Amino acid sequence: MFQPVPPRPDLVPMEHETLEFWRERGTFAALRAQNERGPKWSFLDGPITANNPMGVHHAWGRTYKDLYQRFHAMLGEAQRWQNGFDCQGLWVEVNVERDLGFTSKRDIEAYGIAQFVSLCKQRVLTYAARQTEQSIRLGYWMDWNDPDELRRLRDLLAADAAQVATVDGPRGPVTDTVEMIVGRLGMPELGGSYFTFSNENNDLIWGFLAECHRRGWIYKGHDTMPWCARCGTGISQHEMTEGYQDRDDPGLTVRFPLVDRPGESLLIWTTTPWTLTSNVAAAVGADLRYVRVRVGDDSFWLAKGTLKSALEGRHEVLEERPGSDLVGWRYEGPFDDLPAVVEAFAKGTRVHPEAPYEHRVVAWTEVGEEEGTGIVHVAPGCGAEDYALGTSLGLPIIAPLDESGIFLDGFGSLSGRDVRDVTDPIVEHLRHAGRFQRLETIRHRYPHCWRCGTALVFRLVDEWYISMGEVYDQPREALTREQVDRSLRYQIMEVVDSIRWIPGFGYERELDWLLNMHDWMISKKRYWGLALPIYECATCGTFDVLGGQEELRERAVSGWDRLAGHTPHRPYVDEVVIACQTCGRETRRIPDVGNPWLDAGIVPFSTLHYREEPEYWAQWFPADFVTESFPGQFRNWFYAMLAMSTVLRREAPFKTIFGYATLFAEDGRAMHKSWGNAIEFDEAAERMGVDVMRWLYMSSRPDDNILFGWHAADDARRRLLILWNVYAFFVTYARLTGWTPGPEDPPVEERSPMDRWILSRAAGLAAAAQDRLGDYDAVAATRLIDTFIDDLSTWYLRLSRKRFSRGSGADQAGAFATLHAAIVALARVTAPVLPFLTEEIYRNLIVETDPTAPHSVHLTSYPTAELSPLRDEALEAAMATARRAVDLARTLRGTANLKVRQPLARLWLALPGGDLHELEALVALIAEELNVRHVELIGDESSLVERRVKVLLPKVGRRLGSAIPAVMAAARDGAVDIRADGTVVIAGVVLGADEVEILAMPRPGTVVAHDEGLLVVLDTELTPDLRAEGDARELQRAIQDLRKDAGLELDDRILLHVEGLARAVAGHLGGVADETLAELVSSSPVGGRRATVELEAGPATITLARRPPGPRVS
RNA sequence: GGGGGAGUAGCUCAGUUGGUUAGAGCAGCCGUCUUAUACACGGCCGGUCCCUGGUUCGAGCCCAGGCUCCCCUACCA
């Protein structure tokens, strides 16, 4: 017997019960064991940053991951089920700093790097545990660590990293120091999620970098880079885009007096006043026109095209020259007296090192007239482009800032001041010196640190890069083999070609990035992260890149003992000293840590133990599938994986990549706590339930953004409730009837067309859903499921209800068996999308009555093959026609104001093509549903119908061309000649039988409904007999209403008295009593509930009361 | 600045190789059905398919130009 089902499900507590059930029964472990020997399907998880609780946007992506893994598990495929955590880098550092109240790198160094790094690890373990719990709540099946165990390791690490601990692994207990156990997380002996801070992950990146170095691609660059003064590190190109924000800056116009033209000045414009301290030149466009203007007593030079925007008030143009005339003019700089400037200029230029340099005008192709004055202030130490220009001209370079953004010595009163606070003193200085012209406020997009939000400055620094290779000025297909072999970027592009990108534009976008990207800056002047294995000799300047811990141990000349027992992180790894291979002197590691995308990019190798277990690696590489949110990943995770796999293997690390867009709040804006539109994952899970969330996500188009919120969740829930209601209906009546599945159920081929139809639909659903899910198309799959739920509820069940409540024998058993099978099939098809709801249904419908069945829906196979014999497409097509006929007739009833309760004598029906598969049964079904006594089929010859010709335009359009309007008009008018052989002549054109359809159309003046050759006519005449029967139905409905008012149970019997009933209606009373489980009392009202019904034959009064159990009263 | 995507009902979105009358859900209005006991179902209302031109017998769809929004990307002071 099935367990009773609440009519209104409380989804959230049910989900918790299911989680508990899976835990108790070890369902996930059973699934893994069951598929262990199956064909492999390799999913590679993109690591989630273990730095905060996961958000609802993570749940979107994680639902895809879970859906496809569950789906492939139902296909019997073996999987690795390994989640990943991204652990190293500035993300974590910034939060640890915040917790400690630190504001700069000096605070960290004072605190101690070892302790700081330990806190970073602890933070990762804290949030890995938290995200693990949240993922489990989502229903995400992975080989999860025990969150409590992760927290225990964190606490042990905090107490004493060197203490020895033992943890349980899949192959038995593992004993090691706490620090090393943490460093071995995710390894085979420990199992669970991979952590990018693991020893193996770091070691394989060393191997990758050494390989790059072997090919000569690693170099140290000296350049002016975007720099975050708070974090004290350069920001790479990969990180820049995320940090552009609108910002108000000073727009400062300054005069540079010309040395050789007294009384005249250049006007320059800048939004970064602090860079004026380091000005060395003023650039003009050689081909632009420049003018000298008089404003009051002053005389200025500026570009002609900027006159309107750059000058306020009246001016007079005195002179005009091309920019090339200005080149070479000397001018007085804004801060000529500063010692740093004097010192830098004293060395002269590269061309003339003997003479001190003086400020001068130079030509630059980049100068335009869109902004400012058309004369650009050039400070090579403060801007990347300025640096390139300065270097090419051999100009002096002044670098004013230290790594915290503090002015260095040599800048007078500015020295020691923070770059963010110097605008006012600089403006003040310029006013005093008579150089100030104008100050306004400019709102523009300016780069900010993507982690801490601080506005970036530009700073001259040394950073380490991987060369991405030359960009050739020719199309890819024209490149020679040698050119490709020389340039890494083109090699990556070839790998990109071999990958399936969903959606397709991802392919072009990745290629675009690869073509335009600069060399990969891999260094960060920070503390927590990959220790870059670059050893630069202070003596001879050469450097070496080590390929792993093993090589480090071999080459160590001192300090190895201080690293032993520690993970390869700062500060301990820095203790190891090696000998320079060139000069033999002691050489140390550069202090920089690595770009965190190295950490995530290596996972196709590290998590598959590329070096340690090559056979294992070969079984799972490349991954069949990866998925991640698009924004950012083309230049981050996708890129890093592609680059690293290309270097190491020159092949793709994954076969298919699926990207999805961005999640916003319901108001269309990004979610922000301070805006009050954010929804936390935990809140969403406990209020809407995760199945609702999962349905919402999986039914949304991945390439569009999702607007996530409570209203969207309500819509999703409504769909799921329909499914629930069908299930609840089934269980209610199965329990009342005592039906359970068994061998006595009639075979499918003996069941009604309705039964065979819904089973065919279920078979079709399974096949189509499997096809779509196999193609990573969850939207299409959920649409198919949704349509099926609709068919099941509004067509199958609505029309079959009586068979469950009032049926008997084989027909009833067939109905129960059919609905049972349909719901179970639906549950199995939907299980990957809605793991909780389907589990609930499956457990009750299958496990309750079949102890031999798998204990979970997730242990069953995808049901396509099992159901395929039930497919009957001809029946499905015929049913669609019948359904349309019912819809048309209902519309007619509505317009004629005839309730379905009122029986009608006749319905005339013309069918497209004149026939229908399983005609008789479907016609009976139509009659029943529409409450008509007879359905009469009519053909072409009927007086109700005339034959119309529908011209099949797609077939004949090309042939007919300009004759179409005439043909169509004639066809509309009915001016057609239908010949015996099926051909048709319209407007003098002969159309073949396959070029037209002959449709039945209503003759004008008849009350009918029609659609595509299907035509329905209702006989609206009501005889006394029909009226009486309608009244009886009305009476019955009133009694049922009254039962409901009285709060009676479905199977309660009643005593019923009816008063004032017309004789014609009274004849139907017996039937009414049967339907309402009533025992008629003729003598007097029975007390209890009372109501009056307005019938066609006049009002009647009913009274009813629950009948006590026992023998008949009268 | 360059590249890509989008613009369809009040809202969220479908719309097939170009085919006659452009659809769904939600919202609104009006009904219907009730032994799935407020669970649902149906109908109506609602459209300058962003604008202008072109190709075509025929354009939401193809082409050109313009407008607006989003994304990616970029060295603009």
CSV table of N, CA and C in Angstrom, one decimal, chain A residues 83-165:
chain,number,residue,atom,x,y,z
A,83,ASN,N,34.7,17.4,-6.7
A,83,ASN,CA,34.6,18.9,-6.6
A,83,ASN,C,35.9,19.5,-6.4
A,84,GLY,N,36.0,20.8,-6.7
A,84,GLY,CA,37.3,21.5,-6.5
A,84,GLY,C,37.1,22.8,-5.8
A,85,PHE,N,38.1,23.2,-5.0
A,85,PHE,CA,38.1,24.5,-4.3
A,85,PHE,C,39.4,25.2,-4.7
A,86,ASP,N,39.1,26.5,-5.1
A,86,ASP,CA,40.2,27.4,-5.4
A,86,ASP,C,40.7,28.1,-4.1
A,87,CYS,N,41.9,28.0,-3.8
A,87,CYS,CA,42.4,28.3,-2.5
A,87,CYS,C,43.4,29.5,-2.4
A,88,GLN,N,44.2,29.7,-3.4
A,88,GLN,CA,45.3,30.6,-3.2
A,88,GLN,C,45.0,31.9,-3.9
A,89,GLY,N,45.7,33.0,-3.4
A,89,GLY,CA,45.6,34.2,-4.1
A,89,GLY,C,45.0,35.3,-3.2
A,90,LEU,N,44.9,36.5,-3.9
A,90,LEU,CA,44.5,37.7,-3.3
A,90,LEU,C,43.1,37.7,-2.7
A,91,TRP,N,42.2,36.9,-3.3
A,91,TRP,CA,40.9,36.8,-2.8
A,91,TRP,C,40.9,36.5,-1.3
A,92,VAL,N,41.7,35.5,-0.9
A,92,VAL,CA,41.7,35.1,0.5
A,92,VAL,C,42.5,36.1,1.3
A,93,GLU,N,43.6,36.5,0.8
A,93,GLU,CA,44.5,37.4,1.5
A,93,GLU,C,43.7,38.7,2.0
A,94,VAL,N,42.9,39.2,1.1
A,94,VAL,CA,42.2,40.5,1.4
A,94,VAL,C,41.3,40.3,2.5
A,95,ASN,N,40.6,39.1,2.5
A,95,ASN,CA,39.7,38.9,3.6
A,95,ASN,C,40.4,38.6,5.0
A,96,VAL,N,41.5,37.9,4.9
A,96,VAL,CA,42.2,37.7,6.2
A,96,VAL,C,42.7,39.0,6.7
A,97,GLU,N,43.3,39.8,5.8
A,97,GLU,CA,43.7,41.2,6.2
A,97,GLU,C,42.6,42.0,6.9
A,98,ARG,N,41.5,41.9,6.3
A,98,ARG,CA,40.3,42.7,6.8
A,98,ARG,C,40.0,42.2,8.2
A,99,ASP,N,40.0,40.8,8.3
A,99,ASP,CA,39.6,40.3,9.7
A,99,ASP,C,40.7,40.8,10.7
A,100,LEU,N,41.9,40.9,10.3
A,100,LEU,CA,42.9,41.3,11.2
A,100,LEU,C,43.0,42.8,11.4
A,101,GLY,N,42.3,43.5,10.6
A,101,GLY,CA,42.3,45.0,10.6
A,101,GLY,C,43.6,45.6,10.0
A,102,PHE,N,44.2,44.8,9.1
A,102,PHE,CA,45.4,45.3,8.4
A,102,PHE,C,45.1,46.3,7.3
A,103,THR,N,46.0,47.2,7.0
A,103,THR,CA,45.7,48.1,5.9
A,103,THR,C,46.8,48.1,4.8
A,104,SER,N,47.9,47.4,5.1
A,104,SER,CA,49.0,47.4,4.1
A,104,SER,C,49.9,46.1,4.3
A,105,LYS,N,50.7,46.0,3.3
A,105,LYS,CA,51.6,44.8,3.4
A,105,LYS,C,52.6,44.9,4.6
A,106,ARG,N,52.9,46.1,5.0
A,106,ARG,CA,53.8,46.2,6.2
A,106,ARG,C,53.2,45.6,7.4
A,107,ASP,N,51.8,45.7,7.5
A,107,ASP,CA,51.2,45.0,8.6
A,107,ASP,C,51.4,43.5,8.6
A,108,ILE,N,51.3,43.0,7.4
A,108,ILE,CA,51.4,41.5,7.2
A,108,ILE,C,52.8,41.1,7.6
A,109,GLU,N,53.8,41.8,7.1
A,109,GLU,CA,55.2,41.4,7.4
A,109,GLU,C,55.5,41.5,8.9
A,110,ALA,N,54.9,42.6,9.5
A,110,ALA,CA,55.1,42.7,11.0
A,110,ALA,C,54.4,41.6,11.7
A,111,TYR,N,53.3,41.1,11.2
A,111,TYR,CA,52.6,40.0,11.9
A,111,TYR,C,53.3,38.7,11.7
A,112,GLY,N,53.9,38.5,10.6
A,112,GLY,CA,54.7,37.3,10.3
A,112,GLY,C,54.0,36.5,9.2
A,113,ILE,N,54.8,36.3,8.1
A,113,ILE,CA,54.2,35.7,6.9
A,113,ILE,C,53.7,34.2,7.2
A,114,ALA,N,54.5,33.5,8.0
A,114,ALA,CA,54.1,32.1,8.3
A,114,ALA,C,52.7,32.1,8.9
A,115,GLN,N,52.5,32.9,9.9
A,115,GLN,CA,51.2,32.9,10.6
A,115,GLN,C,50.1,33.4,9.7
A,116,PHE,N,50.4,34.4,8.8
A,116,PHE,CA,49.4,34.9,7.9
A,116,PHE,C,49.0,33.9,6.9
A,117,VAL,N,50.0,33.2,6.4
A,117,VAL,CA,49.7,32.1,5.4
A,117,VAL,C,48.9,31.0,6.1
A,118,SER,N,49.2,30.7,7.3
A,118,SER,CA,48.4,29.7,8.0
A,118,SER,C,46.9,30.2,8.1
A,119,LEU,N,46.7,31.4,8.4
A,119,LEU,CA,45.3,32.0,8.5
A,119,LEU,C,44.6,31.9,7.2
A,120,CYS,N,45.4,32.1,6.1
A,120,CYS,CA,44.8,31.9,4.8
A,120,CYS,C,44.3,30.5,4.6
A,121,LYS,N,45.1,29.5,4.9
A,121,LYS,CA,44.7,28.1,4.8
A,121,LYS,C,43.5,27.9,5.7
A,122,GLN,N,43.5,28.4,6.9
A,122,GLN,CA,42.4,28.2,7.8
A,122,GLN,C,41.1,28.7,7.2
A,123,ARG,N,41.2,29.9,6.6
A,123,ARG,CA,40.0,30.5,6.0
A,123,ARG,C,39.5,29.6,4.9
A,124,VAL,N,40.4,29.1,4.1
A,124,VAL,CA,40.0,28.2,3.0
A,124,VAL,C,39.2,27.0,3.5
A,125,LEU,N,39.8,26.4,4.6
A,125,LEU,CA,39.1,25.2,5.2
A,125,LEU,C,37.8,25.6,5.7
A,126,THR,N,37.7,26.7,6.4
A,126,THR,CA,36.4,27.2,6.9
A,126,THR,C,35.3,27.2,5.8
A,127,TYR,N,35.7,27.9,4.7
A,127,TYR,CA,34.6,28.1,3.7
A,127,TYR,C,34.5,26.9,2.8
A,128,ALA,N,35.5,26.1,2.7
A,128,ALA,CA,35.3,24.8,2.0
A,128,ALA,C,34.3,23.9,2.7
A,129,ALA,N,34.4,23.9,4.0
A,129,ALA,CA,33.4,23.2,4.8
A,129,ALA,C,32.0,23.8,4.7
A,130,ARG,N,31.9,25.1,4.7
A,130,ARG,CA,30.6,25.7,4.6
A,130,ARG,C,30.0,25.5,3.2
A,131,GLN,N,30.8,25.6,2.1
A,131,GLN,CA,30.3,25.4,0.8
A,131,GLN,C,30.0,24.0,0.5
A,132,THR,N,30.7,23.1,1.2
A,132,THR,CA,30.4,21.7,1.1
A,132,THR,C,29.0,21.4,1.7
A,133,GLU,N,28.7,22.0,2.8
A,133,GLU,CA,27.4,21.8,3.4
A,133,GLU,C,26.3,22.4,2.5
A,134,GLN,N,26.6,23.6,2.0
A,134,GLN,CA,25.6,24.2,1.1
A,134,GLN,C,25.3,23.4,-0.2
A,135,SER,N,26.4,22.9,-0.7
A,135,SER,CA,26.3,22.1,-1.9
A,135,SER,C,25.5,20.8,-1.7
A,136,ILE,N,25.7,20.2,-0.6
A,136,ILE,CA,24.9,19.0,-0.2
A,136,ILE,C,23.5,19.4,-0.1
A,137,ARG,N,23.2,20.5,0.5
A,137,ARG,CA,21.8,21.0,0.6
A,137,ARG,C,21.2,21.2,-0.7
A,138,LEU,N,22.0,21.6,-1.7
A,138,LEU,CA,21.4,21.8,-3.1
A,138,LEU,C,21.1,20.4,-3.7
A,139,GLY,N,21.6,19.4,-3.1
A,139,GLY,CA,21.4,18.1,-3.7
A,139,GLY,C,22.5,17.7,-4.7
A,140,TYR,N,23.6,18.5,-4.6
A,140,TYR,CA,24.7,18.3,-5.5
A,140,TYR,C,25.5,17.1,-5.0
A,141,TRP,N,25.5,16.0,-5.8
A,141,TRP,CA,26.2,14.8,-5.5
A,141,TRP,C,27.7,14.8,-5.9
A,142,MET,N,28.6,14.8,-5.0
A,142,MET,CA,30.0,14.8,-5.2
A,142,MET,C,30.6,14.0,-4.1
A,143,ASP,N,31.9,13.7,-4.3
A,143,ASP,CA,32.6,12.9,-3.3
A,143,ASP,C,33.1,14.0,-2.3
A,144,TRP,N,32.1,14.3,-1.4
A,144,TRP,CA,32.4,15.4,-0.5
A,144,TRP,C,33.2,15.0,0.7
A,145,ASN,N,34.0,15.9,1.2
A,145,ASN,CA,34.7,15.7,2.5
A,145,ASN,C,33.6,15.9,3.6
A,146,ASP,N,33.9,15.3,4.7
A,146,ASP,CA,33.0,15.6,5.9
A,146,ASP,C,33.4,17.0,6.3
A,147,PRO,N,32.4,17.9,6.3
A,147,PRO,CA,32.7,19.3,6.7
A,147,PRO,C,33.3,19.4,8.1
A,148,ASP,N,32.8,18.6,9.0
A,148,ASP,CA,33.4,18.6,10.4
A,148,ASP,C,34.9,18.3,10.4
A,149,GLU,N,35.2,17.3,9.5
A,149,GLU,CA,36.6,16.9,9.4
A,149,GLU,C,37.5,18.1,8.9
A,150,LEU,N,36.9,18.8,7.9
A,150,LEU,CA,37.7,20.0,7.4
A,150,LEU,C,37.9,21.0,8.5
A,151,ARG,N,36.8,21.2,9.3
A,151,ARG,CA,36.9,22.2,10.4
A,151,ARG,C,37.9,21.7,11.5
A,152,ARG,N,37.9,20.4,11.7
A,152,ARG,CA,38.8,19.8,12.7
A,152,ARG,C,40.3,20.1,12.2
A,153,LEU,N,40.5,19.8,10.9
A,153,LEU,CA,41.9,20.1,10.4
A,153,LEU,C,42.3,21.6,10.5
A,154,ARG,N,41.3,22.4,10.3
A,154,ARG,CA,41.6,23.8,10.4
A,154,ARG,C,42.0,24.2,11.9
A,155,ASP,N,41.3,23.6,12.8
A,155,ASP,CA,41.6,23.9,14.2
A,155,ASP,C,42.9,23.3,14.6
A,156,LEU,N,43.2,22.1,14.1
A,156,LEU,CA,44.5,21.5,14.4
A,156,LEU,C,45.6,22.4,13.8
A,157,LEU,N,45.4,22.9,12.6
A,157,LEU,CA,46.4,23.7,11.9
A,157,LEU,C,46.6,25.0,12.7
A,158,ALA,N,45.6,25.5,13.3
A,158,ALA,CA,45.7,26.8,14.1
A,158,ALA,C,46.5,26.5,15.3
A,159,ALA,N,46.2,25.3,16.0
A,159,ALA,CA,46.9,25.0,17.2
A,159,ALA,C,48.3,24.7,17.1
A,160,ASP,N,48.6,23.8,16.1
A,160,ASP,CA,50.0,23.4,15.9
A,160,ASP,C,50.1,22.6,14.6
A,161,ALA,N,50.6,23.3,13.6
A,161,ALA,CA,50.6,22.6,12.3
A,161,ALA,C,51.6,21.4,12.2
A,162,ALA,N,52.5,21.3,13.2
A,162,ALA,CA,53.5,20.3,13.1
A,162,ALA,C,53.0,19.0,13.8
A,163,GLN,N,51.9,19.1,14.5
A,163,GLN,CA,51.4,17.9,15.3
A,163,GLN,C,50.9,16.8,14.3
A,164,VAL,N,51.0,15.6,14.8
A,164,VAL,CA,50.7,14.5,13.9
A,164,VAL,C,49.2,14.2,14.1
A,165,ALA,N,48.5,13.9,13.0
A,165,ALA,CA,47.1,13.6,13.0
A,165,ALA,C,46.8,12.4,12.1
